[in-house]
Amino acid sequence: MTLGGTVPEALMTVVAAATVFSVMFVIGLGIVPREFRWVWQHSGLVAKGLFSVLIAVPALALVVARAFDLARPVEIGILLMAISPGAPVALRRAIGAGGHHSFAPALQILVAVLAVVSMPVWIALLNEVYAGHATIDPAQLARQVFTAQLLPLGLGILIRYRRPTAAAWLESKLARIATGLLLLLAVLAIIDIGQVVVNAGPRIVLAIATVTALALAVGHLLGGPDPATRTAVAISSAIRNPGLALLVATLNAAPPEITATVLAYLIVSAVAVIPYVAWRRRRPDPVERE
């Protein structure tokens, strides 16, 4: 079976799993105590950021998907991306666009940890909304998210704490491997891009672009007065985790229409955030980063 284009489902599953695991491991290796201190000092802002990423965006996606009256598998594909937070590339894009150097990593870590709870809860709710047609067991999903995302993050943090010198060496080496896997996953998606976008149609593209724009707006509004934290929350809200979504879809035998929609979401949302990133890069940051 393919994902809707020419890429074998098994190949995409392996690459997605390896990508998520390796990138989260590298992020864990790079964690320093400063990020955790910053969280405790700005708990209100962190809570608003988590609300935006974990609750507001999936809720908005549900409203948009139903409003556009899309086919059921397409709706589920959009919602699967919306409930899959913590895209590894979001941290890089947030910092590259002027995101806060302490807040952005802390938000990434907390989102990865809380995804073990938030994703099963959303799946349980969606199973009710779709009268059982979402057909993913929440408990099984929690185990999958823990293995793919939280476990490597925790291992990386543990190694950083126990062996900081070895962690620094490993981080530099494994970062290249993780980047290579990200590129491979992108290439596999690009191979499918033509057929996926053609199959998607303008209404699906518009629905995904609408969800992305609303996610940027909500994240920007909830990101506090500091332009750097606003940027971090907005980008973390808008850029979802395709590796995690594809992994969940393929491990749970989702139909090709769902996985094809996940790929369409990846492409459309990546394009939709470009104007925001360009705008934030042009703005001076008056607040000194900690």
mmCIF file of N, CA and C in Angstrom, residues 24-140:
data_model
loop_
_atom_site.group_PDB
_atom_site.id
_atom_site.type_symbol
_atom_site.label_atom_id
_atom_site.label_comp_id
_atom_site.label_asym_id
_atom_site.label_seq_id
_atom_site.Cartn_x
_atom_site.Cartn_y
_atom_site.Cartn_z
ATOM 1 N N MET A 24 13.981 13.859 18.697
ATOM 2 C CA MET A 24 13.659 14.094 20.102
ATOM 3 C C MET A 24 14.832 13.726 21.002
ATOM 4 N N PHE A 25 15.597 12.708 20.638
ATOM 5 C CA PHE A 25 16.789 12.344 21.405
ATOM 6 C C PHE A 25 17.819 13.466 21.358
ATOM 7 N N VAL A 26 18.017 14.041 20.180
ATOM 8 C CA VAL A 26 18.968 15.148 20.033
ATOM 9 C C VAL A 26 18.502 16.364 20.826
ATOM 10 N N ILE A 27 17.202 16.654 20.788
ATOM 11 C CA ILE A 27 16.679 17.780 21.571
ATOM 12 C C ILE A 27 16.938 17.557 23.054
ATOM 13 N N GLY A 28 16.720 16.322 23.531
ATOM 14 C CA GLY A 28 16.994 16.008 24.928
ATOM 15 C C GLY A 28 18.450 16.190 25.301
ATOM 16 N N LEU A 29 19.350 15.804 24.403
ATOM 17 C CA LEU A 29 20.782 15.969 24.665
ATOM 18 C C LEU A 29 21.175 17.438 24.802
ATOM 19 N N GLY A 30 20.413 18.329 24.181
ATOM 20 C CA GLY A 30 20.760 19.746 24.203
ATOM 21 C C GLY A 30 20.096 20.545 25.303
ATOM 22 N N ILE A 31 19.289 19.898 26.139
ATOM 23 C CA ILE A 31 18.571 20.628 27.176
ATOM 24 C C ILE A 31 19.528 21.067 28.280
ATOM 25 N N VAL A 32 19.412 22.327 28.690
ATOM 26 C CA VAL A 32 20.221 22.868 29.787
ATOM 27 C C VAL A 32 19.279 23.359 30.884
ATOM 28 N N PRO A 33 19.745 23.408 32.153
ATOM 29 C CA PRO A 33 18.872 23.806 33.265
ATOM 30 C C PRO A 33 18.221 25.168 33.093
ATOM 31 N N ARG A 34 18.850 26.072 32.344
ATOM 32 C CA ARG A 34 18.310 27.417 32.173
ATOM 33 C C ARG A 34 16.882 27.390 31.644
ATOM 34 N N GLU A 35 16.600 26.462 30.722
ATOM 35 C CA GLU A 35 15.267 26.399 30.158
ATOM 36 C C GLU A 35 14.207 26.076 31.215
ATOM 37 N N PHE A 36 14.544 25.170 32.142
ATOM 38 C CA PHE A 36 13.592 24.811 33.180
ATOM 39 C C PHE A 36 13.409 25.946 34.175
ATOM 40 N N ARG A 37 14.481 26.671 34.514
ATOM 41 C CA ARG A 37 14.358 27.825 35.408
ATOM 42 C C ARG A 37 13.446 28.878 34.791
ATOM 43 N N TRP A 38 13.586 29.086 33.489
ATOM 44 C CA TRP A 38 12.779 30.095 32.805
ATOM 45 C C TRP A 38 11.302 29.730 32.876
ATOM 46 N N VAL A 39 10.999 28.439 32.766
ATOM 47 C CA VAL A 39 9.605 27.986 32.829
ATOM 48 C C VAL A 39 8.977 28.354 34.163
ATOM 49 N N TRP A 40 9.675 28.077 35.249
ATOM 50 C CA TRP A 40 9.124 28.359 36.570
ATOM 51 C C TRP A 40 8.925 29.852 36.793
ATOM 52 N N GLN A 41 9.779 30.657 36.206
ATOM 53 C CA GLN A 41 9.681 32.107 36.377
ATOM 54 C C GLN A 41 8.577 32.725 35.524
ATOM 55 N N HIS A 42 8.129 32.025 34.499
ATOM 56 C CA HIS A 42 7.117 32.559 33.579
ATOM 57 C C HIS A 42 6.021 31.513 33.348
ATOM 58 N N SER A 43 5.502 30.967 34.443
ATOM 59 C CA SER A 43 4.558 29.851 34.337
ATOM 60 C C SER A 43 3.252 30.258 33.645
ATOM 61 N N GLY A 44 2.804 31.495 33.858
ATOM 62 C CA GLY A 44 1.572 31.940 33.213
ATOM 63 C C GLY A 44 1.687 31.970 31.703
ATOM 64 N N LEU A 45 2.802 32.493 31.218
ATOM 65 C CA LEU A 45 3.031 32.548 29.777
ATOM 66 C C LEU A 45 3.156 31.145 29.194
ATOM 67 N N VAL A 46 3.852 30.272 29.908
ATOM 68 C CA VAL A 46 4.003 28.889 29.448
ATOM 69 C C VAL A 46 2.641 28.200 29.367
ATOM 70 N N ALA A 47 1.787 28.441 30.366
ATOM 71 C CA ALA A 47 0.451 27.836 30.364
ATOM 72 C C ALA A 47 -0.358 28.300 29.154
ATOM 73 N N LYS A 48 -0.255 29.589 28.820
ATOM 74 C CA LYS A 48 -0.977 30.093 27.639
ATOM 75 C C LYS A 48 -0.421 29.480 26.356
ATOM 76 N N GLY A 49 0.891 29.302 26.310
ATOM 77 C CA GLY A 49 1.487 28.666 25.140
ATOM 78 C C GLY A 49 1.025 27.231 24.980
ATOM 79 N N LEU A 50 0.970 26.499 26.090
ATOM 80 C CA LEU A 50 0.513 25.113 26.041
ATOM 81 C C LEU A 50 -0.960 25.031 25.649
ATOM 82 N N PHE A 51 -1.760 25.962 26.160
ATOM 83 C CA PHE A 51 -3.178 26.000 25.780
ATOM 84 C C PHE A 51 -3.328 26.197 24.276
ATOM 85 N N SER A 52 -2.532 27.099 23.720
ATOM 86 C CA SER A 52 -2.611 27.365 22.283
ATOM 87 C C SER A 52 -2.257 26.128 21.473
ATOM 88 N N VAL A 53 -1.139 25.485 21.826
ATOM 89 C CA VAL A 53 -0.630 24.360 21.037
ATOM 90 C C VAL A 53 -1.486 23.108 21.207
ATOM 91 N N LEU A 54 -1.880 22.807 22.442
ATOM 92 C CA LEU A 54 -2.504 21.519 22.738
ATOM 93 C C LEU A 54 -4.027 21.529 22.701
ATOM 94 N N ILE A 55 -4.651 22.681 22.921
ATOM 95 C CA ILE A 55 -6.112 22.728 23.026
ATOM 96 C C ILE A 55 -6.741 23.595 21.943
ATOM 97 N N ALA A 56 -6.254 24.836 21.816
ATOM 98 C CA ALA A 56 -6.896 25.775 20.888
ATOM 99 C C ALA A 56 -6.800 25.312 19.439
ATOM 100 N N VAL A 57 -5.606 24.888 19.015
ATOM 101 C CA VAL A 57 -5.424 24.507 17.608
ATOM 102 C C VAL A 57 -6.270 23.286 17.228
ATOM 103 N N PRO A 58 -6.262 22.195 17.998
ATOM 104 C CA PRO A 58 -7.150 21.079 17.632
ATOM 105 C C PRO A 58 -8.628 21.471 17.613
ATOM 106 N N ALA A 59 -9.048 22.321 18.569
ATOM 107 C CA ALA A 59 -10.447 22.749 18.594
ATOM 108 C C ALA A 59 -10.794 23.563 17.351
ATOM 109 N N LEU A 60 -9.909 24.479 16.970
ATOM 110 C CA LEU A 60 -10.128 25.267 15.758
ATOM 111 C C LEU A 60 -10.156 24.370 14.519
ATOM 112 N N ALA A 61 -9.261 23.385 14.483
ATOM 113 C CA ALA A 61 -9.217 22.472 13.335
ATOM 114 C C ALA A 61 -10.518 21.689 13.209
ATOM 115 N N LEU A 62 -11.079 21.277 14.334
ATOM 116 C CA LEU A 62 -12.349 20.546 14.302
ATOM 117 C C LEU A 62 -13.460 21.423 13.732
ATOM 118 N N VAL A 63 -13.514 22.679 14.182
ATOM 119 C CA VAL A 63 -14.540 23.605 13.684
ATOM 120 C C VAL A 63 -14.369 23.844 12.186
ATOM 121 N N VAL A 64 -13.132 24.094 11.754
ATOM 122 C CA VAL A 64 -12.871 24.375 10.340
ATOM 123 C C VAL A 64 -13.188 23.155 9.478
ATOM 124 N N ALA A 65 -12.733 21.979 9.911
ATOM 125 C CA ALA A 65 -12.958 20.762 9.120
ATOM 126 C C ALA A 65 -14.447 20.490 8.933
ATOM 127 N N ARG A 66 -15.232 20.689 9.989
ATOM 128 C CA ARG A 66 -16.671 20.465 9.865
ATOM 129 C C ARG A 66 -17.332 21.559 9.024
ATOM 130 N N ALA A 67 -16.839 22.797 9.144
ATOM 131 C CA ALA A 67 -17.426 23.910 8.391
ATOM 132 C C ALA A 67 -17.222 23.746 6.888
ATOM 133 N N PHE A 68 -16.082 23.165 6.491
ATOM 134 C CA PHE A 68 -15.802 22.979 5.068
ATOM 135 C C PHE A 68 -16.495 21.747 4.493
ATOM 136 N N ASP A 69 -17.157 20.967 5.355
ATOM 137 C CA ASP A 69 -17.925 19.797 4.912
ATOM 138 C C ASP A 69 -17.069 18.868 4.045
ATOM 139 N N LEU A 70 -15.923 18.479 4.596
ATOM 140 C CA LEU A 70 -14.987 17.628 3.871
ATOM 141 C C LEU A 70 -15.363 16.160 4.043
ATOM 142 N N ALA A 71 -14.791 15.313 3.206
ATOM 143 C CA ALA A 71 -14.988 13.872 3.353
ATOM 144 C C ALA A 71 -14.438 13.420 4.703
ATOM 145 N N ARG A 72 -15.053 12.398 5.272
ATOM 146 C CA ARG A 72 -14.680 11.947 6.613
ATOM 147 C C ARG A 72 -13.186 11.623 6.748
ATOM 148 N N PRO A 73 -12.558 10.848 5.836
ATOM 149 C CA PRO A 73 -11.123 10.575 5.984
ATOM 150 C C PRO A 73 -10.264 11.839 5.919
ATOM 151 N N VAL A 74 -10.682 12.807 5.123
ATOM 152 C CA VAL A 74 -9.932 14.067 5.025
ATOM 153 C C VAL A 74 -10.034 14.833 6.337
ATOM 154 N N GLU A 75 -11.233 14.902 6.906
ATOM 155 C CA GLU A 75 -11.405 15.551 8.207
ATOM 156 C C GLU A 75 -10.500 14.905 9.249
ATOM 157 N N ILE A 76 -10.500 13.581 9.287
ATOM 158 C CA ILE A 76 -9.695 12.876 10.286
ATOM 159 C C ILE A 76 -8.210 13.130 10.052
ATOM 160 N N GLY A 77 -7.773 13.183 8.788
ATOM 161 C CA GLY A 77 -6.378 13.480 8.494
ATOM 162 C C GLY A 77 -5.967 14.854 8.975
ATOM 163 N N ILE A 78 -6.819 15.855 8.750
ATOM 164 C CA ILE A 78 -6.533 17.211 9.231
ATOM 165 C C ILE A 78 -6.470 17.234 10.752
ATOM 166 N N LEU A 79 -7.419 16.566 11.387
ATOM 167 C CA LEU A 79 -7.454 16.561 12.847
ATOM 168 C C LEU A 79 -6.295 15.768 13.437
ATOM 169 N N LEU A 80 -5.858 14.726 12.756
ATOM 170 C CA LEU A 80 -4.705 13.968 13.234
ATOM 171 C C LEU A 80 -3.461 14.855 13.275
ATOM 172 N N MET A 81 -3.284 15.686 12.251
ATOM 173 C CA MET A 81 -2.171 16.634 12.279
ATOM 174 C C MET A 81 -2.369 17.678 13.372
ATOM 175 N N ALA A 82 -3.593 18.147 13.537
ATOM 176 C CA ALA A 82 -3.861 19.198 14.516
ATOM 177 C C ALA A 82 -3.599 18.741 15.946
ATOM 178 N N ILE A 83 -3.817 17.451 16.219
ATOM 179 C CA ILE A 83 -3.583 16.956 17.583
ATOM 180 C C ILE A 83 -2.167 16.428 17.770
ATOM 181 N N SER A 84 -1.336 16.494 16.722
ATOM 182 C CA SER A 84 0.051 16.004 16.799
ATOM 183 C C SER A 84 0.986 17.197 16.968
ATOM 184 N N PRO A 85 1.330 17.554 18.213
ATOM 185 C CA PRO A 85 2.136 18.752 18.445
ATOM 186 C C PRO A 85 3.623 18.427 18.499
ATOM 187 N N GLY A 86 4.418 19.464 18.644
ATOM 188 C CA GLY A 86 5.846 19.273 18.896
ATOM 189 C C GLY A 86 6.656 18.913 17.682
ATOM 190 N N ALA A 87 6.370 19.533 16.541
ATOM 191 C CA ALA A 87 7.179 19.262 15.346
ATOM 192 C C ALA A 87 8.627 19.645 15.608
ATOM 193 N N PRO A 88 9.581 18.734 15.361
ATOM 194 C CA PRO A 88 10.991 19.059 15.608
ATOM 195 C C PRO A 88 11.453 20.308 14.869
ATOM 196 N N VAL A 89 10.968 20.502 13.649
ATOM 197 C CA VAL A 89 11.396 21.658 12.867
ATOM 198 C C VAL A 89 10.822 22.953 13.428
ATOM 199 N N ALA A 90 9.767 22.869 14.251
ATOM 200 C CA ALA A 90 9.159 24.080 14.804
ATOM 201 C C ALA A 90 10.145 24.838 15.683
ATOM 202 N N LEU A 91 10.956 24.113 16.454
ATOM 203 C CA LEU A 91 11.930 24.772 17.322
ATOM 204 C C LEU A 91 12.944 25.547 16.498
ATOM 205 N N ARG A 92 13.435 24.936 15.432
ATOM 206 C CA ARG A 92 14.410 25.623 14.583
ATOM 207 C C ARG A 92 13.800 26.840 13.908
ATOM 208 N N ARG A 93 12.595 26.685 13.401
ATOM 209 C CA ARG A 93 11.963 27.801 12.695
ATOM 210 C C ARG A 93 11.594 28.921 13.656
ATOM 211 N N ALA A 94 11.193 28.561 14.877
ATOM 212 C CA ALA A 94 10.843 29.585 15.860
ATOM 213 C C ALA A 94 12.060 30.424 16.229
ATOM 214 N N ILE A 95 13.171 29.764 16.526
ATOM 215 C CA ILE A 95 14.386 30.498 16.885
ATOM 216 C C ILE A 95 14.921 31.261 15.680
ATOM 217 N N GLY A 96 14.864 30.644 14.509
ATOM 218 C CA GLY A 96 15.323 31.319 13.297
ATOM 219 C C GLY A 96 14.510 32.553 12.959
ATOM 220 N N ALA A 97 13.237 32.579 13.388
ATOM 221 C CA ALA A 97 12.372 33.730 13.122
ATOM 222 C C ALA A 97 12.386 34.738 14.258
ATOM 223 N N GLY A 98 13.285 34.540 15.234
ATOM 224 C CA GLY A 98 13.389 35.482 16.342
ATOM 225 C C GLY A 98 12.718 35.015 17.609
ATOM 226 N N GLY A 99 12.408 33.720 17.709
ATOM 227 C CA GLY A 99 11.786 33.193 18.914
ATOM 228 C C GLY A 99 12.736 33.204 20.097
ATOM 229 N N HIS A 100 12.159 33.246 21.295
ATOM 230 C CA HIS A 100 12.931 33.342 22.534
ATOM 231 C C HIS A 100 13.804 32.107 22.734
ATOM 232 N N HIS A 101 15.093 32.324 23.014
ATOM 233 C CA HIS A 101 16.051 31.217 23.075
ATOM 234 C C HIS A 101 15.868 30.320 24.295
ATOM 235 N N SER A 102 15.210 30.796 25.344
ATOM 236 C CA SER A 102 14.918 29.941 26.492
ATOM 237 C C SER A 102 13.492 29.411 26.441
ATOM 238 N N PHE A 103 12.570 30.260 26.048
ATOM 239 C CA PHE A 103 11.159 29.877 26.039
ATOM 240 C C PHE A 103 10.847 28.838 24.972
ATOM 241 N N ALA A 104 11.377 29.018 23.766
ATOM 242 C CA ALA A 104 11.056 28.099 22.663
ATOM 243 C C ALA A 104 11.451 26.653 22.976
ATOM 244 N N PRO A 105 12.689 26.386 23.465
ATOM 245 C CA PRO A 105 13.025 24.996 23.818
ATOM 246 C C PRO A 105 12.182 24.457 24.966
ATOM 247 N N ALA A 106 11.901 25.311 25.975
ATOM 248 C CA ALA A 106 11.092 24.856 27.104
ATOM 249 C C ALA A 106 9.692 24.472 26.649
ATOM 250 N N LEU A 107 9.119 25.277 25.774
ATOM 251 C CA LEU A 107 7.790 24.964 25.249
ATOM 252 C C LEU A 107 7.812 23.664 24.457
ATOM 253 N N GLN A 108 8.856 23.465 23.677
ATOM 254 C CA GLN A 108 8.994 22.235 22.889
ATOM 255 C C GLN A 108 9.029 21.008 23.799
ATOM 256 N N ILE A 109 9.776 21.098 24.884
ATOM 257 C CA ILE A 109 9.900 19.971 25.811
ATOM 258 C C ILE A 109 8.561 19.660 26.469
ATOM 259 N N LEU A 110 7.909 20.695 26.984
ATOM 260 C CA LEU A 110 6.640 20.483 27.672
ATOM 261 C C LEU A 110 5.564 19.950 26.728
ATOM 262 N N VAL A 111 5.546 20.439 25.506
ATOM 263 C CA VAL A 111 4.587 19.944 24.521
ATOM 264 C C VAL A 111 4.825 18.460 24.245
ATOM 265 N N ALA A 112 6.097 18.078 24.108
ATOM 266 C CA ALA A 112 6.427 16.673 23.852
ATOM 267 C C ALA A 112 5.985 15.782 25.009
ATOM 268 N N VAL A 113 6.174 16.272 26.235
ATOM 269 C CA VAL A 113 5.780 15.495 27.413
ATOM 270 C C VAL A 113 4.258 15.368 27.494
ATOM 271 N N LEU A 114 3.576 16.492 27.339
ATOM 272 C CA LEU A 114 2.123 16.503 27.508
ATOM 273 C C LEU A 114 1.381 15.863 26.345
ATOM 274 N N ALA A 115 2.054 15.687 25.201
ATOM 275 C CA ALA A 115 1.408 15.022 24.065
ATOM 276 C C ALA A 115 0.997 13.595 24.406
ATOM 277 N N VAL A 116 1.702 12.971 25.344
ATOM 278 C CA VAL A 116 1.354 11.612 25.766
ATOM 279 C C VAL A 116 -0.050 11.583 26.365
ATOM 280 N N VAL A 117 -0.470 12.707 26.955
ATOM 281 C CA VAL A 117 -1.816 12.808 27.526
ATOM 282 C C VAL A 117 -2.789 13.458 26.547
ATOM 283 N N SER A 118 -2.353 14.554 25.924
ATOM 284 C CA SER A 118 -3.284 15.333 25.091
ATOM 285 C C SER A 118 -3.767 14.558 23.870
ATOM 286 N N MET A 119 -2.884 13.814 23.210
ATOM 287 C CA MET A 119 -3.300 13.098 22.003
ATOM 288 C C MET A 119 -4.332 12.006 22.293
ATOM 289 N N PRO A 120 -4.136 11.151 23.306
ATOM 290 C CA PRO A 120 -5.185 10.164 23.610
ATOM 291 C C PRO A 120 -6.510 10.808 24.017
ATOM 292 N N VAL A 121 -6.447 11.927 24.761
ATOM 293 C CA VAL A 121 -7.686 12.608 25.155
ATOM 294 C C VAL A 121 -8.430 13.112 23.925
ATOM 295 N N TRP A 122 -7.694 13.717 22.993
ATOM 296 C CA TRP A 122 -8.337 14.207 21.773
ATOM 297 C C TRP A 122 -8.887 13.052 20.928
ATOM 298 N N ILE A 123 -8.154 11.960 20.866
ATOM 299 C CA ILE A 123 -8.647 10.800 20.111
ATOM 300 C C ILE A 123 -9.937 10.265 20.726
ATOM 301 N N ALA A 124 -9.996 10.218 22.062
ATOM 302 C CA ALA A 124 -11.222 9.765 22.723
ATOM 303 C C ALA A 124 -12.394 10.687 22.380
ATOM 304 N N LEU A 125 -12.145 11.997 22.372
ATOM 305 C CA LEU A 125 -13.190 12.958 22.011
ATOM 306 C C LEU A 125 -13.614 12.798 20.550
ATOM 307 N N LEU A 126 -12.619 12.611 19.672
ATOM 308 C CA LEU A 126 -12.932 12.462 18.249
ATOM 309 C C LEU A 126 -13.670 11.163 17.970
ATOM 310 N N ASN A 127 -13.363 10.121 18.730
ATOM 311 C CA ASN A 127 -14.115 8.871 18.581
ATOM 312 C C ASN A 127 -15.601 9.097 18.875
ATOM 313 N N GLU A 128 -15.872 9.986 19.845
ATOM 314 C CA GLU A 128 -17.265 10.321 20.154
ATOM 315 C C GLU A 128 -17.881 11.172 19.045
ATOM 316 N N VAL A 129 -17.118 12.170 18.575
ATOM 317 C CA VAL A 129 -17.627 13.069 17.525
ATOM 318 C C VAL A 129 -17.953 12.296 16.258
ATOM 319 N N TYR A 130 -17.064 11.355 15.906
ATOM 320 C CA TYR A 130 -17.234 10.609 14.659
ATOM 321 C C TYR A 130 -17.877 9.246 14.876
ATOM 322 N N ALA A 131 -18.504 9.068 16.020
ATOM 323 C CA ALA A 131 -19.262 7.837 16.319
ATOM 324 C C ALA A 131 -18.431 6.580 16.115
ATOM 325 N N GLY A 132 -17.176 6.631 16.590
ATOM 326 C CA GLY A 132 -16.320 5.459 16.526
ATOM 327 C C GLY A 132 -15.532 5.294 15.258
ATOM 328 N N HIS A 133 -15.699 6.211 14.283
ATOM 329 C CA HIS A 133 -15.015 6.056 13.003
ATOM 330 C C HIS A 133 -13.545 6.470 13.069
ATOM 331 N N ALA A 134 -13.129 7.142 14.147
ATOM 332 C CA ALA A 134 -11.712 7.495 14.264
ATOM 333 C C ALA A 134 -10.882 6.252 14.575
ATOM 334 N N THR A 135 -11.466 5.290 15.290
ATOM 335 C CA THR A 135 -10.954 3.926 15.479
ATOM 336 C C THR A 135 -9.483 3.838 15.857
ATOM 337 N N ILE A 136 -9.022 4.696 16.746
ATOM 338 C CA ILE A 136 -7.694 4.555 17.334
ATOM 339 C C ILE A 136 -7.884 4.441 18.836
ATOM 340 N N ASP A 137 -7.337 3.400 19.437
ATOM 341 C CA ASP A 137 -7.481 3.194 20.867
ATOM 342 C C ASP A 137 -6.627 4.211 21.619
ATOM 343 N N PRO A 138 -7.211 5.039 22.508
ATOM 344 C CA PRO A 138 -6.439 6.064 23.212
ATOM 345 C C PRO A 138 -5.272 5.507 24.025
ATOM 346 N N ALA A 139 -5.477 4.376 24.696
ATOM 347 C CA ALA A 139 -4.396 3.799 25.499
ATOM 348 C C ALA A 139 -3.239 3.337 24.613
ATOM 349 N N GLN A 140 -3.574 2.720 23.488
ATOM 350 C CA GLN A 140 -2.530 2.298 22.551
ATOM 351 C C GLN A 140 -1.789 3.512 21.996
#
